XYZ file of C-alpha atoms in Angstrom:
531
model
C 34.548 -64.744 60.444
C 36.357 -68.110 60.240
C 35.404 -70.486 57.167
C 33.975 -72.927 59.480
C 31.068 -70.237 60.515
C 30.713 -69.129 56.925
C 30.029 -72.235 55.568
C 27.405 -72.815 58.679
C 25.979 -69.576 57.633
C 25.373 -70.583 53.811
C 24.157 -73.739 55.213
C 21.377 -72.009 57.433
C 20.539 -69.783 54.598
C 20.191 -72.576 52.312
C 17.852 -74.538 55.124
C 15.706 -71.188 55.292
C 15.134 -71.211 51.668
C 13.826 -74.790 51.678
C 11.475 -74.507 54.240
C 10.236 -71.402 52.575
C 9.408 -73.358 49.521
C 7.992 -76.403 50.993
C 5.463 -73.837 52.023
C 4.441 -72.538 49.416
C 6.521 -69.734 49.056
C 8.790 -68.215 46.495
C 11.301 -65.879 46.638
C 11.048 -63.752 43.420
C 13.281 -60.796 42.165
C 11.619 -57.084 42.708
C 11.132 -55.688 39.334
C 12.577 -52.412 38.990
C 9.623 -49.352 39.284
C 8.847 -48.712 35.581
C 9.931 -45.350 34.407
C 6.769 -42.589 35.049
C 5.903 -41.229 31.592
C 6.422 -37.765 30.918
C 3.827 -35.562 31.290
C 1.485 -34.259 28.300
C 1.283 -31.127 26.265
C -1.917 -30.919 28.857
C -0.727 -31.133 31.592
C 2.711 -28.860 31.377
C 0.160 -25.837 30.109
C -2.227 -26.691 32.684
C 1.027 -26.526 35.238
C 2.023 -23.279 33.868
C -1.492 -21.463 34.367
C -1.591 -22.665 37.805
C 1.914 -21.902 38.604
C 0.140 -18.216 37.289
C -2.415 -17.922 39.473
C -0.170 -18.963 42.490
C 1.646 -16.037 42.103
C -1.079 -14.284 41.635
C -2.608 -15.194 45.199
C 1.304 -14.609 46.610
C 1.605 -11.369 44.905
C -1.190 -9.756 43.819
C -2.501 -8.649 40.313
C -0.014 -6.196 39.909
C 2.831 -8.276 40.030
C 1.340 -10.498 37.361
C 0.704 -8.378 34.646
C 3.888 -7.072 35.386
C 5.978 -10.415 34.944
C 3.365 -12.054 32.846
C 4.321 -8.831 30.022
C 7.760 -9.990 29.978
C 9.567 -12.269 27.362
C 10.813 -13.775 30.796
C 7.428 -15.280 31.473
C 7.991 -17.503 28.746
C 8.330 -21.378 28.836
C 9.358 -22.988 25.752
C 6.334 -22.291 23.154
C 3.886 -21.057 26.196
C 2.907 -17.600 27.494
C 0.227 -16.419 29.338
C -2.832 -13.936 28.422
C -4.539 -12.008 31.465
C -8.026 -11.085 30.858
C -10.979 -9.429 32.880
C -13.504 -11.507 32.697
C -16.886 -10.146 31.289
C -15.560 -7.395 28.712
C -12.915 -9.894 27.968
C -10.283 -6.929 28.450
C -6.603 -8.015 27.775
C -4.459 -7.267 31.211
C -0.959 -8.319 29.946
C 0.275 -10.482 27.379
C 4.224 -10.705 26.098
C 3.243 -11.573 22.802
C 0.137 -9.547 21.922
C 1.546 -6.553 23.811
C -0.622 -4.150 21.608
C -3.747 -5.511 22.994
C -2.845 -4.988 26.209
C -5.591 -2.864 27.264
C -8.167 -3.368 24.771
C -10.998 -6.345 24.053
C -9.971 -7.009 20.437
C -10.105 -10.876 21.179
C -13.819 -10.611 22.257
C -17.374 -12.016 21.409
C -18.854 -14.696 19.605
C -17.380 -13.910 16.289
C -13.713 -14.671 16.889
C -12.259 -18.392 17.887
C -10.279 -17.043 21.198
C -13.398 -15.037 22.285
C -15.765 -17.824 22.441
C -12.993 -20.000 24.308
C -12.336 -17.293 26.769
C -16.141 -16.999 27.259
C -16.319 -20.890 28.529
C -13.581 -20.613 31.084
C -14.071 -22.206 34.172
C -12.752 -22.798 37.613
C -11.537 -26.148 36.101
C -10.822 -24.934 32.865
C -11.949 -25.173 29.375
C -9.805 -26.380 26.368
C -10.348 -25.292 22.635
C -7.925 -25.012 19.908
C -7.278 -22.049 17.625
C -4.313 -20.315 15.606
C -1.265 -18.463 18.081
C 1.398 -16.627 17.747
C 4.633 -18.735 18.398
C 6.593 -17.191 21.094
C 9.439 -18.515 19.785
C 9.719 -18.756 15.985
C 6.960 -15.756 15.395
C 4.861 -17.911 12.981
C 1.299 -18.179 13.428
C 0.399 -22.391 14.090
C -2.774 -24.528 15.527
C -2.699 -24.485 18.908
C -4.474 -25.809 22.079
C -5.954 -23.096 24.672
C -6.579 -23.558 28.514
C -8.818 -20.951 29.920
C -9.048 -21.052 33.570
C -11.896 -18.638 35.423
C -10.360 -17.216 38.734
C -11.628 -14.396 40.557
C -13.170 -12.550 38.014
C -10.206 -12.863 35.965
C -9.310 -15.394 33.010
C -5.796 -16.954 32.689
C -5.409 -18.305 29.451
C -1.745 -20.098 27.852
C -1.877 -22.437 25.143
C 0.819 -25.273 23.423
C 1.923 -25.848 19.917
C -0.335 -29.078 18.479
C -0.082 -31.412 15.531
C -0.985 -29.827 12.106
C -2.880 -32.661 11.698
C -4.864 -31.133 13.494
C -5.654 -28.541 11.390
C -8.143 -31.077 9.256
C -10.463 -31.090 12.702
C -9.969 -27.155 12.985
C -11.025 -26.803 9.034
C -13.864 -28.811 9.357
C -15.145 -26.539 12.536
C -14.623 -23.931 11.004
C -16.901 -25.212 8.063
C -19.673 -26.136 10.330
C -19.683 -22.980 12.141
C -20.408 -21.635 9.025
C -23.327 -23.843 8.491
C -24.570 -22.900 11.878
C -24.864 -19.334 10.875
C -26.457 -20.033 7.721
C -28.816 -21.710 9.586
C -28.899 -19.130 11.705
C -29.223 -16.092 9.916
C -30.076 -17.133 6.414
C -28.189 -16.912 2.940
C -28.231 -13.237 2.743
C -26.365 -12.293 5.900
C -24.106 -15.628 5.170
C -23.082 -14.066 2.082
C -22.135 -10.943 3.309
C -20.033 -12.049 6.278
C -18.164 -14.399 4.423
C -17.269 -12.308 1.838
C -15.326 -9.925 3.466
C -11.676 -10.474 4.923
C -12.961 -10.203 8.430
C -14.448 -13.779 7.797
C -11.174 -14.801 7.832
C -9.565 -16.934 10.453
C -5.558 -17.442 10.119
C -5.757 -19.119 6.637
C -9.454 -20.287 6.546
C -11.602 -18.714 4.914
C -14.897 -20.198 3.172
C -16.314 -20.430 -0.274
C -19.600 -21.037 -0.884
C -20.871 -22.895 -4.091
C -24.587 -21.985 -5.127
C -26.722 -25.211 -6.117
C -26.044 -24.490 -10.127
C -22.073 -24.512 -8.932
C -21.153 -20.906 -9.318
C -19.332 -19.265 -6.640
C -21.196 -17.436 -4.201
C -18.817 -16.725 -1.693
C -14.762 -16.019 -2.507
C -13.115 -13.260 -0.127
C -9.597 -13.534 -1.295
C -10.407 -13.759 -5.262
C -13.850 -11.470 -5.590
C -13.672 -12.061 -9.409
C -14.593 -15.737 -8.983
C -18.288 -15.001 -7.647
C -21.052 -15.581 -10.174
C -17.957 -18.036 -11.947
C -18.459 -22.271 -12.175
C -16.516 -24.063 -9.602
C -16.092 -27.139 -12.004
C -13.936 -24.687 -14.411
C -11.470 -23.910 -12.061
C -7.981 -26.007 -12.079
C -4.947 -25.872 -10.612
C -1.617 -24.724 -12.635
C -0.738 -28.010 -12.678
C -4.166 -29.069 -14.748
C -5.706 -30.747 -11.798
C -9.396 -30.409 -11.931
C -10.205 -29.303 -8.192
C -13.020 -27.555 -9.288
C -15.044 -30.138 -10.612
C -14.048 -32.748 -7.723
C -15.672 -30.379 -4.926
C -18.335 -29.736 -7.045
C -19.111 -33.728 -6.465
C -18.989 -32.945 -2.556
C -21.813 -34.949 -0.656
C -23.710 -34.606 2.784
C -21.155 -36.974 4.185
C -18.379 -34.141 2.812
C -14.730 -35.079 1.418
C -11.102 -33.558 1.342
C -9.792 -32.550 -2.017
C -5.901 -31.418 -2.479
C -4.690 -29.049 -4.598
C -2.405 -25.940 -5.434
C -3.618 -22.662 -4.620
C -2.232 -19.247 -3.489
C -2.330 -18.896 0.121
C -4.590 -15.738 1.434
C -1.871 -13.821 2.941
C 1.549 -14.362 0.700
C -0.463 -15.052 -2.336
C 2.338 -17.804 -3.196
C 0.699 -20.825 -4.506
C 0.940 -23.794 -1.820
C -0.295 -27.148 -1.129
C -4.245 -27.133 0.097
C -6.589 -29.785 1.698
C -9.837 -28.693 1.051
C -12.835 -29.991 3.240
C -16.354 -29.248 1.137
C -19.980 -30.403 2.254
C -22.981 -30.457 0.824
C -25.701 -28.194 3.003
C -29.201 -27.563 2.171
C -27.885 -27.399 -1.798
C -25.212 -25.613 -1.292
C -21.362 -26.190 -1.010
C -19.721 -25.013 1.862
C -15.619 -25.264 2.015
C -12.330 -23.990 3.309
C -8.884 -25.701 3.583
C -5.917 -25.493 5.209
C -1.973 -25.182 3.398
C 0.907 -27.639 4.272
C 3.883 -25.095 2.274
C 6.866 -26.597 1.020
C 9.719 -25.052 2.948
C 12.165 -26.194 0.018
C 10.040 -24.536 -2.572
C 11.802 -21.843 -4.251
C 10.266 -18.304 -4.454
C 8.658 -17.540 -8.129
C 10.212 -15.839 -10.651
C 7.928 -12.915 -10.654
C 8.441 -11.796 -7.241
C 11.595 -10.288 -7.697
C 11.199 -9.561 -11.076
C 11.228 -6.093 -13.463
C 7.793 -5.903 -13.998
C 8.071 -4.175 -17.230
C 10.083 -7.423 -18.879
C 8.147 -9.359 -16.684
C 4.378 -8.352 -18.476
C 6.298 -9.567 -21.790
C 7.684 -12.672 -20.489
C 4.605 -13.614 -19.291
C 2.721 -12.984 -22.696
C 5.170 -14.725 -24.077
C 4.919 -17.677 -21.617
C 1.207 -17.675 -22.683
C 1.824 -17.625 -26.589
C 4.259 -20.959 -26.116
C 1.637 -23.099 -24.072
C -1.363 -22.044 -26.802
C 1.178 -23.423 -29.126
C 1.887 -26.232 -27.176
C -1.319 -27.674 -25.737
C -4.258 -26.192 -28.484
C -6.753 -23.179 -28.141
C -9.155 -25.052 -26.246
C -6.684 -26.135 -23.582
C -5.576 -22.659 -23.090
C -8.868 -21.270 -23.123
C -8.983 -23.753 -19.899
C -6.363 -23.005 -18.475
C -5.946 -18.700 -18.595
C -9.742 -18.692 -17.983
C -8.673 -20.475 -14.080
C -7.401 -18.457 -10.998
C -4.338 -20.920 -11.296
C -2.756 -18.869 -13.990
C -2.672 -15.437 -12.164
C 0.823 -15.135 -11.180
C 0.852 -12.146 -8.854
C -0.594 -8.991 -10.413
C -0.344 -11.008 -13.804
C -3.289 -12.334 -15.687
C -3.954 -12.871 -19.481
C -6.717 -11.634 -21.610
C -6.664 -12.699 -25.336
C -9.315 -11.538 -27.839
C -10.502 -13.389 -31.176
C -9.793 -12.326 -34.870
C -13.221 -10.243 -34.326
C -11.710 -8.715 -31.612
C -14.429 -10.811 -29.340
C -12.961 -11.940 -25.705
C -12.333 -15.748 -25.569
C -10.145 -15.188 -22.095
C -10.531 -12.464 -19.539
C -9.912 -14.794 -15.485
C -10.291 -11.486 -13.949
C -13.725 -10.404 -14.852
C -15.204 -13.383 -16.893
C -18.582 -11.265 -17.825
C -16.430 -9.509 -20.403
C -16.199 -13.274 -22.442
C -18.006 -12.834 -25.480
C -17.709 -8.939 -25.557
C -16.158 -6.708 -28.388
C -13.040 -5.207 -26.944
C -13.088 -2.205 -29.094
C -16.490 -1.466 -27.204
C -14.485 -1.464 -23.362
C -13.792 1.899 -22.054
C -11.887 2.878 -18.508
C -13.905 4.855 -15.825
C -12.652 8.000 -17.537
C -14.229 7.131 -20.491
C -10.882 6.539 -22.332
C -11.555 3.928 -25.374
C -8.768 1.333 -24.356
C -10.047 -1.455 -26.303
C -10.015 0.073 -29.063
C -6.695 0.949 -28.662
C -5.654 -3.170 -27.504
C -7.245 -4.028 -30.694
C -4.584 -1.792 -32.651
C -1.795 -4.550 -31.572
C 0.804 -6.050 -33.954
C 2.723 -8.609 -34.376
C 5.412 -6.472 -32.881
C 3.284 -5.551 -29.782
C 2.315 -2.583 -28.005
C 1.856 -0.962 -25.064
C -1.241 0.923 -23.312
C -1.980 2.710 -20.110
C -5.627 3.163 -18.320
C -7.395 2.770 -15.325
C -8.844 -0.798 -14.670
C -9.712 -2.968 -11.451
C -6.596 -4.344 -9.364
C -6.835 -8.507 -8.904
C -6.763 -8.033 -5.570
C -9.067 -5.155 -4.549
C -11.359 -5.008 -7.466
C -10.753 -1.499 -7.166
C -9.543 0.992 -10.012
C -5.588 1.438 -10.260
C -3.187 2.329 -12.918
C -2.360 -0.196 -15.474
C 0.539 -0.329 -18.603
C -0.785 -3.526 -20.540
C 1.169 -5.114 -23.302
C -0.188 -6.694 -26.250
C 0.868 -8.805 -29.124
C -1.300 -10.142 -32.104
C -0.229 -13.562 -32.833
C -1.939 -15.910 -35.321
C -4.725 -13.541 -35.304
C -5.369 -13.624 -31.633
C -4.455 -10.606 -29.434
C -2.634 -12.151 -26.096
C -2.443 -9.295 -23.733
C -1.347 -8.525 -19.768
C -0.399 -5.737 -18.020
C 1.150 -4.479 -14.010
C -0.115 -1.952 -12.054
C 2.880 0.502 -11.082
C 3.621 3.252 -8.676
C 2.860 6.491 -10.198
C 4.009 8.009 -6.939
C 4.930 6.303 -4.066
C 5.892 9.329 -1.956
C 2.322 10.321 -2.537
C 0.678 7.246 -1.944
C 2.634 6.423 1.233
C 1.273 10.001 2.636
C -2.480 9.103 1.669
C -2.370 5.496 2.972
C -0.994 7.070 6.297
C -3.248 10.087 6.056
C -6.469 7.500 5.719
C -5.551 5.540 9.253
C -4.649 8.780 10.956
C -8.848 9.817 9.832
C -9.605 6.182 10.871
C -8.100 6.381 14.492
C -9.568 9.646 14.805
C -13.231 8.057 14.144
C -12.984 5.036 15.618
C -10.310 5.274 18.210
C -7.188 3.302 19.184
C -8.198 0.127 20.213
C -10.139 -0.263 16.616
C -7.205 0.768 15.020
C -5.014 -1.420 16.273
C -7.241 -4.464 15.569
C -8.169 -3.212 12.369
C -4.593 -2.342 11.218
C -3.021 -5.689 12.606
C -5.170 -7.290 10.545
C -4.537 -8.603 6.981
C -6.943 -6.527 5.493
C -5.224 -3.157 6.160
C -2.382 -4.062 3.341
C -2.892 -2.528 0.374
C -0.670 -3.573 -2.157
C 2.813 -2.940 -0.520
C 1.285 -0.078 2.227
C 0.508 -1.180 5.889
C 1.179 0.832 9.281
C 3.521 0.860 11.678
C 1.739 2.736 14.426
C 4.043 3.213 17.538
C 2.771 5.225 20.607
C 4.777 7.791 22.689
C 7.080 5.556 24.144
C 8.457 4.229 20.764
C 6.373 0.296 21.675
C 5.428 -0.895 18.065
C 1.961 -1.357 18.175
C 0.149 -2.414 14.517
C 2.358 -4.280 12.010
C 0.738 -6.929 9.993
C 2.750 -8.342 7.706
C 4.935 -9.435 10.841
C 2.793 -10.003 14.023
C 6.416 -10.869 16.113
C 7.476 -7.429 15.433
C 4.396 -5.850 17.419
C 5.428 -5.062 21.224
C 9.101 -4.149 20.451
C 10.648 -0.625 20.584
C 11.887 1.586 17.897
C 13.650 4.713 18.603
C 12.566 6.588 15.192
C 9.888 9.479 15.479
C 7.709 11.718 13.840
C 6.929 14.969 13.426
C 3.678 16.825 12.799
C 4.804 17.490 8.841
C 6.010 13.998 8.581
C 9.864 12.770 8.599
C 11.093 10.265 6.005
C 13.730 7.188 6.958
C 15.635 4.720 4.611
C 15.816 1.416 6.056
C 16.115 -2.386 5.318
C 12.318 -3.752 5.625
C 10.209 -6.940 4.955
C 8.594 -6.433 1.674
C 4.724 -8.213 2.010
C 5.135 -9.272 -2.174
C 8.725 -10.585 -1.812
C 10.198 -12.946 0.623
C 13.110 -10.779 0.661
C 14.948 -7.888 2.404
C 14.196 -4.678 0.550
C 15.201 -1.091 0.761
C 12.140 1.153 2.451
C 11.641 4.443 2.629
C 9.562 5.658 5.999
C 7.599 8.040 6.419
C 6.446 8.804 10.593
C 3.485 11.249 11.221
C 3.434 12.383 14.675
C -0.111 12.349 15.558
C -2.066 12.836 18.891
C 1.215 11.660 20.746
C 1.333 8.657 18.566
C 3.457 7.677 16.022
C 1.891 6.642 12.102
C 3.934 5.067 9.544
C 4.123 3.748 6.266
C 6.109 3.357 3.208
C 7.540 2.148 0.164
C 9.405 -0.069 -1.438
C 12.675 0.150 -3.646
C 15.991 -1.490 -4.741
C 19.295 -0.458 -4.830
């Protein structure tokens, strides 16, 4: 093109532009399409069910549970749960792997079997605690449950702990509802038992004259004043629920979380309901915190360190302070709790059973009918030792104990640890006891039953694997259920040494296993040592 025709060109474009505007219209730049926002936590889980039940019309059930078993089923933090609808029975699952085949996540009682009893063709949404594909840690999550042909397909996502504060205060009113429901009687019985529990809630009830009424993970409190309880840093938590209202508040605190029994951060909800108090709370734990002293500690020189502790702060801070503060669930540390008698041998402390207060010690006896007071009340200045039967803190059932006590300024300061007399022996009786449950109740109770937190006793809980070595009950470490192990039993009973998870330390331990081969499956259990 020559410049001559260029310039025309310009010229005519310029003309065109004129005209355009001397009627009316502009020429204005296209905006660029704004960038589509990413889709939500909804909708990717909602995407992953369907993408589940197309494959499920493409290739049939069979092929489902098959690849919907697998850890290669899994997207990110979401897996999918099978179900037959009706009995609620669990088809496949990668995660829960020893449900498969049983209806342990049934009926009205549990969170996930109300949910999966309001799926629909749409689906329904509700949130609840799951097991992290990923990291293994239970967290709040959000459920889709999608009714399709008689069967239920169910994945869920990872949501905000905040939360947790709307799943506390559910869990609260549901147990409102049942009072309603079913009285104070039956609410007091279902709530204080473990199976109440629900990941870490659990409720405590406060009567109208503000005595516990309720308290599955510390028994001992029942019949005790909520507004006497404080925290080990001398917060008064219990006296600011006690002022809970109709309207209800959130109280924080320190308290020892219901499954490591390590002291954590809490937000309490607690509501005022027909007189009573009705509470539970959720734990935000410090990752940075480091682990207490006692956990990995002798407990021999531990029992006298913590006396000793207990001497120093009635020095420090005055008898009645003291009195305040050993008298509170706050100073348990572990299997550790103080009792301290008068100069007329009259209890002024006891946080473990508080009906003792105002008893003569020389007047306590064991259940063999050994006179153990009168043998505390023998202490010096120099201290002694004593062993009897008494109630563990956190069964409420008799156990060995070695107590130490010291007189000091005519008090007796006292505390004691309940040891292993023999481990070999109790290993074989805790395994003996689930091999008589399973054989009353059958396998699919026992696996609920012995995945649950409950089962532990002290450091004892099962590791049932069936015939194919697939690790089916472990409940200290939920990610471990649905993997393999190639150790067996035999009939007599075969012991390993391994390195193990210890449930009272955060650390690796040395274990000793024993396997009981069973009715083609495999029961284990054992015990705890270092090297």
């Amino acid at each position: 093109m020559t410049r001559l025709k260029l310039r025309v060109s310009i010229l005519a474009a310029l003309a065109f532009l004129l005209v355009l505007s001397s009627c009316g219209y502009v020429m204005v730049e296209t905006p660029a399409p704004a960038p589509a926002e990413p889709p939500s936590a909804r909708d990717v889980t909602l995407a992953y069910v369907q993408k589940a039940i197309e494959r499920y019309e493409q290739d049939g059930l069979d092929a489902v549970i098959e690849f919907y078993g697998s850890r290669e089923s899994i997207e990110d933090d979401r897996s999918l749960m099978l179900l037959r609808a009706g009995e609620q029975t669990v088809l496949t699952t990668s995660i829960y792997r020893a449900m498969i085949g049983t209806s342990a996540f049934s009926g009205p009682n549990t969170p996930l079997g109300r949910g999966f009893a309001q799926a629909t063709a749409e689906g329904y949404w509700f949130q609840g605690f799951t097991l992290n594909p990923q990291t293994g840690e239970q967290e709040p999550g959000e459920f889709v449950a999608i009714l399709h042909e008689g069967l239920i397909f169910v994945s869920t996502h990872a949501v905000l702990r905040k939360n947790l504060a709307e799943a506390t205060k559910d869990y609260v009113e549901r147990a409102i509802s049942f009072f309603d429901r079913e009285g104070l009687d039956a609410t007091i019985a279902r709530y204080n038992s473990r199976e109440s529990l629900e990941g870490q809630f659990y409720l405590f009830l406060i009567g109208a004259d503000d005595n516990y009424l309720v308290h599955p993970i510390f028994p001992h409190l029942k019949d005790t004043d909520i507004k006497n309880v404080v925290g080990s840093d001398g917060y008064e938590l219990g006296k600011e629920i006690a002022r809970a209202t109709a309207e209800g508040h959130w109280v924080d605190y320190l308290w020892p979380h219901p499954i490591s029994g390590l002291e954590e951060p809490k937000s309490s909800w607690a509501i005022r309901h027909a007189g009573l108090i009705f509470a539970s709370g959720y734990y935000t734990p410090d990752e940075d915190a480091e682990a207490p002293v006692w956990q990995n500690a002798d407990p021999h020189e531990y029992t006298v360190t913590y006396v000793q502790n207990a001497i120093e702060r009635y020095e420090r801070v005055g008898l009645q302070a003291f009195k305040h503060y050993y008298q509170s669930v706050a100073s348990f540390e572990g299997q550790w709790y103080l009792f301290v008698t008068n100069a007329d041998d009259i209890y002024i402390v006891h946080s473990l059973l508080p009906h003792l207060l105002g008893t003569d010690i020389k007047q306590v006896v064991d259940s063999t009918g050994y006179e153990l007071g009168k043998e505390i009340a023998n202490a010096t200045a120099e201290g002694h030792w004593i062993e009897y039967l008494w109630p563990h803190p956190f069964t409420l059932q008799d156990a060995p104990k070695i107590a130490y006590a010291v007189r000091h300024d005519n008090l007796i300061f006292a505390s004691g640890y309940y040891p292993l007399s023999d481990p070999e022996a109790a290993t074989r009786a805790y395994i003996e006891k689930a091999i008589a449950y399973y054989d009353e109740h059958g396998l699919e109770a026992t696996v609920e039953y012995y995945n649950s937190v409950e089962s532990i006793e002290q450091q004892w809980f099962l590791e049932l694997r069936n015939s194919d070595g697939i690790i089916l009950t472990y409940a200290i470490a939920p990610k471990v259920v649905g993997s393999h192990s190639s150790k067996t039993g035999t009939p007599e009973g075969t012991w390993y040494v391994l390195d193990a998870d210890n449930p009272q330390t955060p650390e690796k331990d040395k274990q000793r296993l024993l396997l009981i081969l069973h009715d083609g499956l495999h029961f284990g259990a054992g015990y705890f040592f270092s090297e």
